[in-house]
Amino acid sequence: MLHGPGDLRVEEVAEPAGEVVVHVEAATTCATDVKCLCHGHLILGPYPARFGHETVGRREDSGERVLVGDSVACGTCPPCAAGRAQLCERMTWVLGGFAERIAAPAAALHSVPDGLDPAGAAMAEPLAAAVHAIARSGAEPGAGTAVLGGGTMGLMLARLLVLRGCDVTLADRHPERRAQAEAFGAAAVEQLGSHDIVLEAVGRPEAWQAALAAAAPGATVVFVGGCPAGSDVTLPAAPLHYAELDVRGAFHHDRAEVEEALALLAAGDVDWRALAGETVGLDALHGALVRPASGEARKLVVDPRL
Ligand SMILES: [Zn+2]
Ligand SMILES: [Zn+2]
């Protein structure tokens, strides 16, 4: 339970109540969890708050292995009606994967394909956001695309672009992450050149500016990384106007994109093991989340049974 910024406690709590109780087998972590822990997050709700949003386990009622999707859209608000459920105005967030059990609405659940490990299936949540971002980019086979940032999201984006048949360049200052990008089939550099599609996957104002600076005339720039709350970003007017840049955000995903991500992971098209780091129990979670990132980009796997 999060009791406030930086105040994470492992404690016995009341049994989770909800439509379906799921016994957690694996919950992977991402930068959002670090934000939740250190600074709080809009989606957390009031303290004490449960967190962890990339969650796989077995249903208590049927024993079926399921991915617990982290959100359920209302289905009726204007964005939902327009087919953009990721922008739902009445989203129900389903958090609490860092626990032995989690309760979820049945509508949040996805069957895990046979043969896919729990830790791999948990990565369908962030991979679905990457699937969504690629759709937002409009990348077609053969397009000259670039990804700024070789964290796990950047690497997922690069892999999806490679699978789509794009020409992919990923930029990161860490040689270990560049090697991971190359293993995924992308070219890797320290600094981007000029590209027709640029996906930003860092989430800092200066990275948004760098992504725009790497946009060729007529390019599309997609901001995938969320900047810290309250950030303002200054962008140069000239290329936005005279180079007709398309600048767009990409946020979250819908149910179909989660299903697509699960299929990609089950087929081995995205090698989740290349993105999986240390497996830790609940007691080790705090220390592992605040540990400075080393060279490679890898997600922690939390197994509450440890
Ligand atoms: Zn995440
Ligand atoms: Zn809605």
mmCIF file of C-alpha atoms and ligand atoms in Angstrom:
data_model
loop_
_atom_site.group_PDB
_atom_site.id
_atom_site.type_symbol
_atom_site.label_atom_id
_atom_site.label_comp_id
_atom_site.label_asym_id
_atom_site.label_seq_id
_atom_site.Cartn_x
_atom_site.Cartn_y
_atom_site.Cartn_z
ATOM 1 C CA MET A 1 0.000 0.000 0.000
ATOM 2 C CA LEU A 2 1.204 3.492 -0.848
ATOM 3 C CA HIS A 3 0.613 5.785 2.136
ATOM 4 C CA GLY A 4 2.137 8.847 0.484
ATOM 5 C CA PRO A 5 5.026 9.779 -1.792
ATOM 6 C CA GLY A 6 7.908 7.414 -1.022
ATOM 7 C CA ASP A 7 5.947 5.674 1.727
ATOM 8 C CA LEU A 8 5.345 2.118 0.510
ATOM 9 C CA ARG A 9 4.393 -0.530 3.065
ATOM 10 C CA VAL A 10 3.792 -4.243 2.737
ATOM 11 C CA GLU A 11 0.867 -4.986 4.990
ATOM 12 C CA GLU A 12 -2.116 -7.250 5.484
ATOM 13 C CA VAL A 13 -5.255 -5.598 4.157
ATOM 14 C CA ALA A 14 -8.900 -6.557 3.767
ATOM 15 C CA GLU A 15 -9.610 -9.082 1.021
ATOM 16 C CA PRO A 16 -10.049 -7.262 -2.287
ATOM 17 C CA ALA A 17 -13.701 -6.924 -3.207
ATOM 18 C CA GLY A 18 -14.978 -6.889 -6.764
ATOM 19 C CA GLU A 19 -16.504 -9.005 -9.506
ATOM 20 C CA VAL A 20 -13.549 -11.337 -10.052
ATOM 21 C CA VAL A 21 -10.694 -12.092 -7.642
ATOM 22 C CA VAL A 22 -7.396 -12.934 -9.331
ATOM 23 C CA HIS A 23 -4.414 -14.567 -7.591
ATOM 24 C CA VAL A 24 -1.408 -12.636 -8.906
ATOM 25 C CA GLU A 25 1.424 -14.617 -10.517
ATOM 26 C CA ALA A 26 3.380 -11.749 -12.056
ATOM 27 C CA ALA A 27 3.147 -7.959 -12.121
ATOM 28 C CA THR A 28 5.705 -6.086 -14.171
ATOM 29 C CA THR A 29 6.847 -2.547 -13.381
ATOM 30 C CA CYS A 30 7.412 0.526 -15.516
ATOM 31 C CA ALA A 31 8.267 4.195 -15.142
ATOM 32 C CA THR A 32 4.664 4.935 -14.194
ATOM 33 C CA ASP A 33 5.129 2.846 -11.051
ATOM 34 C CA VAL A 34 8.237 4.815 -10.137
ATOM 35 C CA LYS A 35 6.191 8.019 -10.595
ATOM 36 C CA CYS A 36 3.390 6.571 -8.445
ATOM 37 C CA LEU A 37 5.838 5.638 -5.703
ATOM 38 C CA CYS A 38 7.953 8.778 -5.636
ATOM 39 C CA HIS A 39 5.548 11.581 -6.607
ATOM 40 C CA GLY A 40 2.013 10.179 -6.567
ATOM 41 C CA HIS A 41 -0.141 9.964 -9.697
ATOM 42 C CA LEU A 42 -3.575 11.175 -10.813
ATOM 43 C CA ILE A 43 -4.798 7.617 -11.361
ATOM 44 C CA LEU A 44 -3.883 6.493 -7.826
ATOM 45 C CA GLY A 45 -6.870 7.978 -6.022
ATOM 46 C CA PRO A 46 -6.647 8.828 -2.319
ATOM 47 C CA TYR A 47 -3.991 7.339 -0.024
ATOM 48 C CA PRO A 48 -3.565 4.646 1.129
ATOM 49 C CA ALA A 49 -3.549 3.425 -2.468
ATOM 50 C CA ARG A 50 -2.851 0.135 -4.183
ATOM 51 C CA PHE A 51 -0.706 0.257 -7.314
ATOM 52 C CA GLY A 52 0.751 -1.977 -10.009
ATOM 53 C CA HIS A 53 -1.029 -2.018 -13.368
ATOM 54 C CA GLU A 54 0.646 -4.745 -15.472
ATOM 55 C CA THR A 55 -0.853 -7.804 -13.828
ATOM 56 C CA VAL A 56 -1.393 -11.477 -14.631
ATOM 57 C CA GLY A 57 -2.756 -14.255 -12.451
ATOM 58 C CA ARG A 58 -5.361 -16.967 -12.085
ATOM 59 C CA ARG A 59 -9.051 -16.347 -11.534
ATOM 60 C CA GLU A 60 -10.155 -17.618 -8.148
ATOM 61 C CA ASP A 61 -13.455 -18.882 -9.574
ATOM 62 C CA SER A 62 -12.332 -20.753 -12.708
ATOM 63 C CA GLY A 63 -8.559 -21.068 -12.382
ATOM 64 C CA GLU A 64 -8.143 -19.504 -15.811
ATOM 65 C CA ARG A 65 -5.000 -17.425 -16.342
ATOM 66 C CA VAL A 66 -5.885 -13.825 -17.167
ATOM 67 C CA LEU A 67 -4.315 -10.479 -17.801
ATOM 68 C CA VAL A 68 -5.954 -7.913 -15.548
ATOM 69 C CA GLY A 69 -6.332 -4.914 -17.829
ATOM 70 C CA ASP A 70 -5.646 -1.677 -15.979
ATOM 71 C CA SER A 71 -8.727 0.178 -17.186
ATOM 72 C CA VAL A 72 -12.321 -0.230 -18.259
ATOM 73 C CA ALA A 73 -13.817 2.451 -20.476
ATOM 74 C CA CYS A 74 -17.448 3.445 -19.923
ATOM 75 C CA GLY A 75 -18.485 2.815 -23.526
ATOM 76 C CA THR A 76 -20.931 5.715 -23.709
ATOM 77 C CA CYS A 77 -19.094 9.052 -23.234
ATOM 78 C CA PRO A 78 -18.243 11.132 -26.351
ATOM 79 C CA PRO A 79 -14.699 9.723 -26.845
ATOM 80 C CA CYS A 80 -15.962 6.161 -26.305
ATOM 81 C CA ALA A 81 -18.801 6.780 -28.772
ATOM 82 C CA ALA A 82 -16.222 8.112 -31.245
ATOM 83 C CA GLY A 83 -14.179 4.896 -30.993
ATOM 84 C CA ARG A 84 -11.431 6.376 -28.836
ATOM 85 C CA ALA A 85 -11.945 4.421 -25.627
ATOM 86 C CA GLN A 86 -8.415 5.259 -24.431
ATOM 87 C CA LEU A 87 -9.680 8.813 -23.888
ATOM 88 C CA CYS A 88 -12.761 7.740 -21.906
ATOM 89 C CA GLU A 89 -14.030 10.514 -19.643
ATOM 90 C CA ARG A 90 -15.220 8.021 -17.015
ATOM 91 C CA MET A 91 -12.400 5.496 -17.051
ATOM 92 C CA THR A 92 -12.380 2.945 -14.238
ATOM 93 C CA TRP A 93 -8.729 2.315 -13.360
ATOM 94 C CA VAL A 94 -7.891 -1.148 -12.037
ATOM 95 C CA LEU A 95 -4.726 -0.904 -9.961
ATOM 96 C CA GLY A 96 -3.247 -3.126 -7.281
ATOM 97 C CA GLY A 97 -1.146 -5.720 -9.082
ATOM 98 C CA PHE A 98 1.539 -5.542 -6.402
ATOM 99 C CA ALA A 99 -0.418 -7.813 -4.070
ATOM 100 C CA GLU A 100 -1.249 -11.466 -3.567
ATOM 101 C CA ARG A 101 -4.771 -10.906 -4.839
ATOM 102 C CA ILE A 102 -6.528 -8.263 -6.894
ATOM 103 C CA ALA A 103 -10.231 -7.782 -7.581
ATOM 104 C CA ALA A 104 -11.295 -6.602 -11.017
ATOM 105 C CA PRO A 105 -14.405 -6.033 -13.093
ATOM 106 C CA ALA A 106 -14.891 -8.945 -15.507
ATOM 107 C CA ALA A 107 -14.677 -6.401 -18.349
ATOM 108 C CA ALA A 108 -11.029 -5.725 -17.446
ATOM 109 C CA LEU A 109 -9.904 -9.312 -18.000
ATOM 110 C CA HIS A 110 -8.227 -10.890 -21.035
ATOM 111 C CA SER A 111 -7.512 -14.604 -21.482
ATOM 112 C CA VAL A 112 -3.794 -15.342 -21.637
ATOM 113 C CA PRO A 113 -2.859 -17.458 -24.679
ATOM 114 C CA ASP A 114 -1.591 -20.970 -23.849
ATOM 115 C CA GLY A 115 2.153 -21.180 -23.469
ATOM 116 C CA LEU A 116 2.711 -17.505 -22.670
ATOM 117 C CA ASP A 117 4.420 -16.959 -19.310
ATOM 118 C CA PRO A 118 2.696 -14.739 -16.729
ATOM 119 C CA ALA A 119 5.555 -12.214 -16.823
ATOM 120 C CA GLY A 120 5.401 -12.078 -20.613
ATOM 121 C CA ALA A 121 1.638 -11.700 -20.619
ATOM 122 C CA ALA A 122 1.864 -8.831 -18.096
ATOM 123 C CA MET A 123 3.893 -6.887 -20.667
ATOM 124 C CA ALA A 124 0.852 -6.858 -22.958
ATOM 125 C CA GLU A 125 -0.282 -3.759 -21.066
ATOM 126 C CA PRO A 126 2.643 -1.503 -22.061
ATOM 127 C CA LEU A 127 2.950 -3.249 -25.436
ATOM 128 C CA ALA A 128 -0.681 -2.345 -26.135
ATOM 129 C CA ALA A 129 0.222 1.303 -25.540
ATOM 130 C CA ALA A 130 3.044 0.858 -28.056
ATOM 131 C CA VAL A 131 0.606 -0.722 -30.553
ATOM 132 C CA HIS A 132 -1.610 2.315 -30.075
ATOM 133 C CA ALA A 133 1.277 4.749 -30.568
ATOM 134 C CA ILE A 134 2.297 3.046 -33.826
ATOM 135 C CA ALA A 135 -1.283 3.369 -35.069
ATOM 136 C CA ARG A 136 -1.185 7.070 -34.174
ATOM 137 C CA SER A 137 2.069 7.458 -36.159
ATOM 138 C CA GLY A 138 0.505 6.152 -39.361
ATOM 139 C CA ALA A 139 3.764 4.302 -40.157
ATOM 140 C CA GLU A 140 3.511 2.263 -43.359
ATOM 141 C CA PRO A 141 5.914 -0.459 -44.510
ATOM 142 C CA GLY A 142 9.118 1.086 -45.792
ATOM 143 C CA ALA A 143 8.673 4.360 -43.879
ATOM 144 C CA GLY A 144 11.754 6.031 -42.431
ATOM 145 C CA THR A 145 10.983 5.980 -38.724
ATOM 146 C CA ALA A 146 12.859 6.945 -35.586
ATOM 147 C CA VAL A 147 12.404 6.283 -31.896
ATOM 148 C CA LEU A 148 13.913 8.638 -29.340
ATOM 149 C CA GLY A 149 14.664 6.768 -26.114
ATOM 150 C CA GLY A 150 15.715 3.159 -25.600
ATOM 151 C CA GLY A 151 13.781 2.381 -22.443
ATOM 152 C CA THR A 152 11.422 -0.574 -22.521
ATOM 153 C CA MET A 153 8.722 1.495 -24.256
ATOM 154 C CA GLY A 154 11.149 2.777 -26.893
ATOM 155 C CA LEU A 155 12.388 -0.758 -27.520
ATOM 156 C CA MET A 156 8.816 -2.042 -27.888
ATOM 157 C CA LEU A 157 8.045 0.750 -30.364
ATOM 158 C CA ALA A 158 11.167 -0.057 -32.354
ATOM 159 C CA ARG A 159 10.285 -3.751 -32.480
ATOM 160 C CA LEU A 160 6.740 -3.062 -33.673
ATOM 161 C CA LEU A 161 8.059 -0.766 -36.426
ATOM 162 C CA VAL A 162 10.530 -3.464 -37.510
ATOM 163 C CA LEU A 163 7.670 -5.992 -37.639
ATOM 164 C CA ARG A 164 5.719 -3.550 -39.804
ATOM 165 C CA GLY A 165 8.567 -3.426 -42.310
ATOM 166 C CA CYS A 166 9.692 0.119 -41.548
ATOM 167 C CA ASP A 167 13.231 1.399 -41.639
ATOM 168 C CA VAL A 168 13.860 1.964 -37.901
ATOM 169 C CA THR A 169 16.506 4.025 -36.102
ATOM 170 C CA LEU A 170 16.515 4.199 -32.301
ATOM 171 C CA ALA A 171 18.543 6.785 -30.408
ATOM 172 C CA ASP A 172 19.805 6.340 -26.856
ATOM 173 C CA ARG A 173 22.974 7.420 -25.083
ATOM 174 C CA HIS A 174 23.427 4.047 -23.350
ATOM 175 C CA PRO A 175 25.387 1.551 -25.486
ATOM 176 C CA GLU A 176 23.623 -1.357 -23.718
ATOM 177 C CA ARG A 177 20.238 -0.085 -24.851
ATOM 178 C CA ARG A 178 21.482 0.498 -28.373
ATOM 179 C CA ALA A 179 22.568 -3.159 -28.385
ATOM 180 C CA GLN A 180 19.069 -4.182 -27.258
ATOM 181 C CA ALA A 181 17.567 -2.128 -30.104
ATOM 182 C CA GLU A 182 19.885 -3.792 -32.608
ATOM 183 C CA ALA A 183 18.848 -7.218 -31.283
ATOM 184 C CA PHE A 184 15.268 -6.166 -32.041
ATOM 185 C CA GLY A 185 16.225 -5.407 -35.645
ATOM 186 C CA ALA A 186 16.587 -1.623 -35.474
ATOM 187 C CA ALA A 187 19.586 0.542 -36.275
ATOM 188 C CA ALA A 188 20.869 2.303 -33.167
ATOM 189 C CA VAL A 189 22.557 5.682 -32.856
ATOM 190 C CA GLU A 190 23.420 8.213 -30.166
ATOM 191 C CA GLN A 191 21.591 11.067 -31.900
ATOM 192 C CA LEU A 192 18.826 11.101 -34.474
ATOM 193 C CA GLY A 193 19.189 12.654 -37.905
ATOM 194 C CA SER A 194 16.137 13.674 -39.924
ATOM 195 C CA HIS A 195 13.189 11.261 -40.161
ATOM 196 C CA ASP A 196 9.671 11.089 -41.625
ATOM 197 C CA ILE A 197 8.142 9.653 -38.461
ATOM 198 C CA VAL A 198 9.567 10.308 -34.994
ATOM 199 C CA LEU A 199 8.242 8.668 -31.831
ATOM 200 C CA GLU A 200 9.361 10.207 -28.551
ATOM 201 C CA ALA A 201 9.608 7.698 -25.697
ATOM 202 C CA VAL A 202 11.428 9.557 -22.941
ATOM 203 C CA GLY A 203 8.829 11.836 -21.366
ATOM 204 C CA ARG A 204 10.848 15.000 -20.698
ATOM 205 C CA PRO A 205 10.344 18.442 -22.253
ATOM 206 C CA GLU A 206 13.856 18.494 -23.726
ATOM 207 C CA ALA A 207 13.219 15.106 -25.343
ATOM 208 C CA TRP A 208 10.000 16.396 -26.910
ATOM 209 C CA GLN A 209 12.063 19.269 -28.332
ATOM 210 C CA ALA A 210 14.730 16.863 -29.593
ATOM 211 C CA ALA A 211 12.054 14.712 -31.255
ATOM 212 C CA LEU A 212 10.723 17.759 -33.078
ATOM 213 C CA ALA A 213 14.256 18.727 -34.126
ATOM 214 C CA ALA A 214 14.643 15.283 -35.754
ATOM 215 C CA ALA A 215 11.504 15.675 -37.885
ATOM 216 C CA ALA A 216 11.965 15.976 -41.653
ATOM 217 C CA PRO A 217 9.702 18.405 -43.552
ATOM 218 C CA GLY A 218 6.166 17.001 -43.537
ATOM 219 C CA ALA A 219 6.993 14.519 -40.782
ATOM 220 C CA THR A 220 4.739 13.145 -38.075
ATOM 221 C CA VAL A 221 5.978 13.409 -34.484
ATOM 222 C CA VAL A 222 4.282 11.312 -31.812
ATOM 223 C CA PHE A 223 4.798 12.065 -28.123
ATOM 224 C CA VAL A 224 4.519 8.730 -26.338
ATOM 225 C CA GLY A 225 6.342 9.582 -23.117
ATOM 226 C CA GLY A 226 4.342 11.597 -20.605
ATOM 227 C CA CYS A 227 6.197 14.587 -19.155
ATOM 228 C CA PRO A 228 6.076 15.264 -15.388
ATOM 229 C CA ALA A 229 2.759 16.731 -14.225
ATOM 230 C CA GLY A 230 2.519 20.462 -14.834
ATOM 231 C CA SER A 231 5.241 20.526 -17.506
ATOM 232 C CA ASP A 232 5.128 23.153 -20.204
ATOM 233 C CA VAL A 233 7.031 22.483 -23.409
ATOM 234 C CA THR A 234 8.241 25.238 -25.718
ATOM 235 C CA LEU A 235 8.359 24.185 -29.369
ATOM 236 C CA PRO A 236 9.786 26.233 -32.278
ATOM 237 C CA ALA A 237 7.065 27.764 -34.423
ATOM 238 C CA ALA A 238 8.940 27.788 -37.734
ATOM 239 C CA PRO A 239 9.110 24.031 -38.454
ATOM 240 C CA LEU A 240 5.587 23.496 -37.138
ATOM 241 C CA HIS A 241 4.349 25.961 -39.744
ATOM 242 C CA TYR A 242 6.789 25.977 -42.657
ATOM 243 C CA ALA A 243 7.586 22.249 -42.513
ATOM 244 C CA GLU A 244 3.947 21.252 -41.914
ATOM 245 C CA LEU A 245 4.809 18.926 -39.055
ATOM 246 C CA ASP A 246 2.031 16.730 -37.698
ATOM 247 C CA VAL A 247 2.481 16.687 -33.937
ATOM 248 C CA ARG A 248 0.327 14.315 -31.952
ATOM 249 C CA GLY A 249 0.078 12.622 -28.599
ATOM 250 C CA ALA A 250 -0.419 8.914 -27.959
ATOM 251 C CA PHE A 251 -1.930 7.779 -24.703
ATOM 252 C CA HIS A 252 -2.923 4.385 -23.386
ATOM 253 C CA HIS A 253 -4.776 1.771 -25.467
ATOM 254 C CA ASP A 254 -8.130 0.097 -26.011
ATOM 255 C CA ARG A 255 -9.196 -3.529 -25.507
ATOM 256 C CA ALA A 256 -8.464 -4.587 -29.080
ATOM 257 C CA GLU A 257 -4.914 -3.244 -28.771
ATOM 258 C CA VAL A 258 -4.380 -5.309 -25.607
ATOM 259 C CA GLU A 259 -5.562 -8.409 -27.479
ATOM 260 C CA GLU A 260 -3.178 -7.613 -30.340
ATOM 261 C CA ALA A 261 -0.312 -7.220 -27.864
ATOM 262 C CA LEU A 262 -1.072 -10.567 -26.229
ATOM 263 C CA ALA A 263 -1.040 -12.245 -29.651
ATOM 264 C CA LEU A 264 2.312 -10.651 -30.557
ATOM 265 C CA LEU A 265 3.855 -11.849 -27.295
ATOM 266 C CA ALA A 266 2.399 -15.357 -27.607
ATOM 267 C CA ALA A 267 3.722 -15.658 -31.178
ATOM 268 C CA GLY A 268 7.208 -14.615 -30.039
ATOM 269 C CA ASP A 269 7.172 -11.596 -32.364
ATOM 270 C CA VAL A 270 8.117 -9.422 -29.399
ATOM 271 C CA ASP A 271 10.690 -11.205 -27.233
ATOM 272 C CA TRP A 272 9.519 -10.295 -23.730
ATOM 273 C CA ARG A 273 12.455 -12.132 -22.144
ATOM 274 C CA ALA A 274 14.755 -9.502 -23.651
ATOM 275 C CA LEU A 275 12.833 -6.900 -21.628
ATOM 276 C CA ALA A 276 12.441 -8.832 -18.372
ATOM 277 C CA GLY A 277 14.775 -8.100 -15.499
ATOM 278 C CA GLU A 278 15.033 -9.359 -11.973
ATOM 279 C CA THR A 279 12.077 -11.119 -10.318
ATOM 280 C CA VAL A 280 11.393 -9.790 -6.820
ATOM 281 C CA GLY A 281 8.887 -10.408 -4.043
ATOM 282 C CA LEU A 282 6.730 -7.694 -2.507
ATOM 283 C CA ASP A 283 9.242 -6.963 0.265
ATOM 284 C CA ALA A 284 11.977 -6.127 -2.249
ATOM 285 C CA LEU A 285 9.772 -3.971 -4.489
ATOM 286 C CA HIS A 286 10.497 -0.575 -2.923
ATOM 287 C CA GLY A 287 14.260 -0.975 -3.065
ATOM 288 C CA ALA A 288 14.161 -2.343 -6.594
ATOM 289 C CA LEU A 289 11.951 0.501 -7.902
ATOM 290 C CA VAL A 290 14.182 3.285 -6.577
ATOM 291 C CA ARG A 291 17.477 1.625 -7.558
ATOM 292 C CA PRO A 292 19.191 3.753 -10.223
ATOM 293 C CA ALA A 293 18.701 2.243 -13.684
ATOM 294 C CA SER A 294 21.780 0.449 -14.980
ATOM 295 C CA GLY A 295 22.698 0.078 -18.636
ATOM 296 C CA GLU A 296 20.059 -2.205 -20.099
ATOM 297 C CA ALA A 297 16.358 -1.368 -20.153
ATOM 298 C CA ARG A 298 14.505 -4.089 -18.304
ATOM 299 C CA LYS A 299 11.272 -4.334 -16.356
ATOM 300 C CA LEU A 300 11.118 -5.756 -12.869
ATOM 301 C CA VAL A 301 8.881 -8.756 -12.441
ATOM 302 C CA VAL A 302 7.060 -8.859 -9.106
ATOM 303 C CA ASP A 303 5.996 -12.318 -7.932
ATOM 304 C CA PRO A 304 4.038 -11.944 -4.683
ATOM 305 C CA ARG A 305 4.470 -15.663 -3.947
ATOM 306 C CA LEU A 306 8.218 -15.177 -3.346
HETATM 307 ZN ZN ZN B 1 3.192 0.506 -17.127
HETATM 308 ZN ZN ZN B 2 -16.140 6.499 -21.911
#
